[in-house]
Tab-separated table of C-alpha atoms and ligand atoms in Angstrom:
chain	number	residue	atom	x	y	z
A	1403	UNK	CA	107.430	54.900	69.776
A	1404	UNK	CA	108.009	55.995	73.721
A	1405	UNK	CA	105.188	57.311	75.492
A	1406	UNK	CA	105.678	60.666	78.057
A	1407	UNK	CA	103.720	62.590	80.167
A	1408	UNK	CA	104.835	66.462	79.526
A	1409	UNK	CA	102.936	68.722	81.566
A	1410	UNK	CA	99.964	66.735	82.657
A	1411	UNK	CA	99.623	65.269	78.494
A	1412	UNK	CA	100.452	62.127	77.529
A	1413	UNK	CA	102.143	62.309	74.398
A	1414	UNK	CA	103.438	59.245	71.810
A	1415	UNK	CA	106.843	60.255	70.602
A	1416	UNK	CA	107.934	59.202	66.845
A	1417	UNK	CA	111.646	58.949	67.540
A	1418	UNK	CA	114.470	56.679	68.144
A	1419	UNK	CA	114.820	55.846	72.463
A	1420	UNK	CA	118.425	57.264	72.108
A	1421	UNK	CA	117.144	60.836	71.125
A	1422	UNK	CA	118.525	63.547	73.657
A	1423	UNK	CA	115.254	64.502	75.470
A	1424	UNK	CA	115.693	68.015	75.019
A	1425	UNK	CA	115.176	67.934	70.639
A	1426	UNK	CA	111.499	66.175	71.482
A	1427	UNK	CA	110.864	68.935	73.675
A	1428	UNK	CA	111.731	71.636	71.599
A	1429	UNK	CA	111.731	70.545	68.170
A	1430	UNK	CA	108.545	68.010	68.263
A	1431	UNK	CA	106.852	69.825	71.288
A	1432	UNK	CA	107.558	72.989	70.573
A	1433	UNK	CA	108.307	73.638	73.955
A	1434	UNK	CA	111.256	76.687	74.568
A	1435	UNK	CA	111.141	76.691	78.113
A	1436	UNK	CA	114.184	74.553	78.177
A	1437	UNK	CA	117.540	75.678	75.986
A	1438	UNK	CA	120.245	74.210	74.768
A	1439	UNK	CA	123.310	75.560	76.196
A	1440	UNK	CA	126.579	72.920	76.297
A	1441	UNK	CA	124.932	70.013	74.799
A	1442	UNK	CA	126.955	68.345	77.406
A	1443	UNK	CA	125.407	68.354	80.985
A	1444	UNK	CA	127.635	70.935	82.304
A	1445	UNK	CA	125.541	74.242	82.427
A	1446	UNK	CA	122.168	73.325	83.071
A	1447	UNK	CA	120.246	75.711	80.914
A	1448	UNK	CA	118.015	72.661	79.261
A	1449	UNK	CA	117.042	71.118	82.986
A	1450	UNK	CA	113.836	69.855	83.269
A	1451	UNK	CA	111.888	67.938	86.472
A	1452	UNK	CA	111.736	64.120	85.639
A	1453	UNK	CA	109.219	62.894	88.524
A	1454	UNK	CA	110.286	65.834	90.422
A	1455	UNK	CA	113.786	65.507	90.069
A	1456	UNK	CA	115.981	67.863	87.867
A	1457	UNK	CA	117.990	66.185	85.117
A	1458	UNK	CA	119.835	67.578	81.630
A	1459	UNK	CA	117.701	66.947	79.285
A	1460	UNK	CA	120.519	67.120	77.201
A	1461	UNK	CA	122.066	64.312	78.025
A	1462	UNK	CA	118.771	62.452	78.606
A	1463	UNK	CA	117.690	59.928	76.330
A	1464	UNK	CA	114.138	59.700	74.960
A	1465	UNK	CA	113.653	56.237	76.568
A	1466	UNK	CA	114.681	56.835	80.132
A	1467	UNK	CA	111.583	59.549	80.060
A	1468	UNK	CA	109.400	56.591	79.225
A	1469	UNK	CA	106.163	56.380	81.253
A	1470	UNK	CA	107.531	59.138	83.411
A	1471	UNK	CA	106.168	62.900	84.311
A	1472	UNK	CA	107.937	65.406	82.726
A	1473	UNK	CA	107.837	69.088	83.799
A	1474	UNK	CA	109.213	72.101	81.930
A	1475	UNK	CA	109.171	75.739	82.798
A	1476	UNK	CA	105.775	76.024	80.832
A	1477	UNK	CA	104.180	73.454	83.471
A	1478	UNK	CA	105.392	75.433	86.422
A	1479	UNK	CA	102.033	77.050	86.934
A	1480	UNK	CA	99.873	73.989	86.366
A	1481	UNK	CA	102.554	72.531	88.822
A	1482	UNK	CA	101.664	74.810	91.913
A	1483	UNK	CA	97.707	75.711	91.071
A	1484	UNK	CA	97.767	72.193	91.248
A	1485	UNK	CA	99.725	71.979	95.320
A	1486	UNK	CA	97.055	74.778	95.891
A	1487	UNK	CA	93.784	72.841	94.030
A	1488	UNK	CA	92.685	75.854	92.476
A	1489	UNK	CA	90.042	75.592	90.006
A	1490	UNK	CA	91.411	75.349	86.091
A	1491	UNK	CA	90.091	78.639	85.499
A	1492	UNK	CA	92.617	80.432	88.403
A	1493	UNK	CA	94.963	77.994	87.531
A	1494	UNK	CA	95.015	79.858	84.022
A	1495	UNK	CA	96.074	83.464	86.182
A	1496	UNK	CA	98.516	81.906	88.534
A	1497	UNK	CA	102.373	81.613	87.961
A	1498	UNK	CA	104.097	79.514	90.172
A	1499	UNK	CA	105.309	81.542	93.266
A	1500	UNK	CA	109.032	80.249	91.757
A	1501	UNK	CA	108.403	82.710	88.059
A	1502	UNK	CA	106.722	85.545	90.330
A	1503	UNK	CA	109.906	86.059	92.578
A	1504	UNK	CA	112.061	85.962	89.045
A	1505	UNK	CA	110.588	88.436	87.824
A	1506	UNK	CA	110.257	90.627	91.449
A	1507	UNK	CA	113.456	90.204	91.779
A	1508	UNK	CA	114.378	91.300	88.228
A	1509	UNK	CA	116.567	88.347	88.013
A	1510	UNK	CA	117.121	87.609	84.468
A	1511	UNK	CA	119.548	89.426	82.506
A	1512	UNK	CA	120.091	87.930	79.206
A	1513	UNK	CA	117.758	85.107	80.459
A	1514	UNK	CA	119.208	81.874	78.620
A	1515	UNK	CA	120.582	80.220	81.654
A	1516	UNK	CA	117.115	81.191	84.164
A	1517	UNK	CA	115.134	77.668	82.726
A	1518	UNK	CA	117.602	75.619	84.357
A	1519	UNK	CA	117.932	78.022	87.203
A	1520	UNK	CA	113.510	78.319	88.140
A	1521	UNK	CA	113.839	74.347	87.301
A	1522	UNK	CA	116.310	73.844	90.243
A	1523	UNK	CA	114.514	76.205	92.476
A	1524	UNK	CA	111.636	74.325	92.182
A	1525	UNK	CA	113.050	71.196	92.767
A	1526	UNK	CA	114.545	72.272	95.917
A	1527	UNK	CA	111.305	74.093	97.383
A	1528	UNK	CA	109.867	71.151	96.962
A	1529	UNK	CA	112.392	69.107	99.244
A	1530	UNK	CA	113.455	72.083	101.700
A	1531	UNK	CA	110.729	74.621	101.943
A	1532	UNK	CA	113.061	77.252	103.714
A	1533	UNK	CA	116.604	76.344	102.925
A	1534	UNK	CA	119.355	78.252	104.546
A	1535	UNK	CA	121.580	80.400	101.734
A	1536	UNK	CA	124.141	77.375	102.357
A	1537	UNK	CA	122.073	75.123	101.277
A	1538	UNK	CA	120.848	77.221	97.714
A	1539	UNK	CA	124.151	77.528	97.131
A	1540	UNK	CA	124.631	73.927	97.570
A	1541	UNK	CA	121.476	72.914	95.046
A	1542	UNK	CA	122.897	75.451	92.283
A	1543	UNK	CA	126.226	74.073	92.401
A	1544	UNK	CA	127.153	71.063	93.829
A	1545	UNK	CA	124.014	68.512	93.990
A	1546	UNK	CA	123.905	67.886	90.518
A	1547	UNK	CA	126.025	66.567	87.324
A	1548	UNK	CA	127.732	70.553	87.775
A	1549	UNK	CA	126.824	73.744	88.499
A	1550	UNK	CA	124.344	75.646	87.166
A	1551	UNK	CA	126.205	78.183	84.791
A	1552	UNK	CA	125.199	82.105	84.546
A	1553	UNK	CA	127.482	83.900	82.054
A	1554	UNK	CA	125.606	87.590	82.877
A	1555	UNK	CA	126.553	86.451	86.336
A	1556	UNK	CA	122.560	86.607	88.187
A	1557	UNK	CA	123.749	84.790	91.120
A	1558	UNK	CA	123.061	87.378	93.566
A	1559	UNK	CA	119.425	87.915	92.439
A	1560	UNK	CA	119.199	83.908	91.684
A	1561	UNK	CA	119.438	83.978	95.765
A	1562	UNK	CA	117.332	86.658	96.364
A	1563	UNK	CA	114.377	84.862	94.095
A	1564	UNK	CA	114.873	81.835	95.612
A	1565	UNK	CA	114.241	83.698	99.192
A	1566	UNK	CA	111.152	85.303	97.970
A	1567	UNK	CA	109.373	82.018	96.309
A	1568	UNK	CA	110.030	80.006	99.562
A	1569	UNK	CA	108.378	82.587	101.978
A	1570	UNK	CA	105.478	82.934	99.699
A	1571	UNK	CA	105.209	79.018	99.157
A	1572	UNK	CA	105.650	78.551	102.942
A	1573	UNK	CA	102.474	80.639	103.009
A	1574	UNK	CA	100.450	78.400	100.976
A	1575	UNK	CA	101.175	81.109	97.884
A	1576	UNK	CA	100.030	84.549	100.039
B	828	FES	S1	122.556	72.230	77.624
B	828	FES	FE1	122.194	70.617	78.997
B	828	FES	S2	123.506	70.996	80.659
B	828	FES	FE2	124.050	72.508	79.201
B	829	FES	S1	121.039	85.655	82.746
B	829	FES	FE1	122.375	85.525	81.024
B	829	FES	S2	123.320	83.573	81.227
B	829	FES	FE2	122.226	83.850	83.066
């Protein structure tokens, strides 16, 4: 048994340690936030915040999650009423400022790869509250195990999103 936090629950997983993150999340937890895409750690559709940091859940064992705070797209909004300390009952209204720009921005298309892409954008906001286009460019593509992989080819809007959610977080969510 390997004990996670998912989303501010602690939760006792029945599974082997070498299960692929990802299954418990979706098959056990019922969570579709994250997707599979490659299976392999090259697309980034199944990314998920481990302590604040993306990974592939993927290619992420079970065990390594052990003990550790996992977010998924569902716990975006608990995420940021929780930066703001809002109550739980406006915490219930609020998406994070990260799914507001998505969908102001109209940036999904088919949507399968946008998990891994409001995943990322979080993780950066969090570590660079106004980064320069450079440096979005540089969090999609080259900081992690590869670049995060749009086949209806959002990129533009991905940009434009990430614009919006980082002058409304830099205004404490206004
Ligand atoms: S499904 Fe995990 S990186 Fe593609
Ligand atoms: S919106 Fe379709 S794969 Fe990105």
């Amino acid at each position: 048994m390997v004990t996670i936090n998912v989303n501010g629950v602690r939760r006792e997983i029945q599974a082997p340690d070498d299960t692929p993150l990802l299954y418990v999340l979706r098959n056990e937890l019922e969570l579709s936030g994250p997707q599979f895409g490659c299976g392999l750690s090259q697309c980034g559709a199944c990314s998920v915040l481990l302590d604040g940091k993306e990974i592939r859940s993927c290619m992420t064992p079970l065990a390594l999650a052990a003990g550790k705070e996992v977010t998924t797209l569902e716990g975006l909004p608990a995420r940021w009423a929780q930066h703001k300390g809002l109550s739980p009952a406006e915490a219930g209204k609020t998406l994070h400022p990260i799914q507001q720009a998505w969908i102001e921005e109209q940036t999904p298309l088919c949507g399968f790869c946008q998990n891994g892409m409001m995943i990322k954008a979080t993780e950066l906001l969090e570590r660079v509250a106004t980064p320069s286009v450079a440096e979005i460019k540089e969090a999609f593509t080259t900081s992690g195990p590869s670049a995060h992989l749009c086949r209806c080819g959002s990129y533009t809007a991905i940009i434009a999103a990430v614009q919006r959610a980082a002058t409304v977080m830099a205004k404490g969510g206004k």
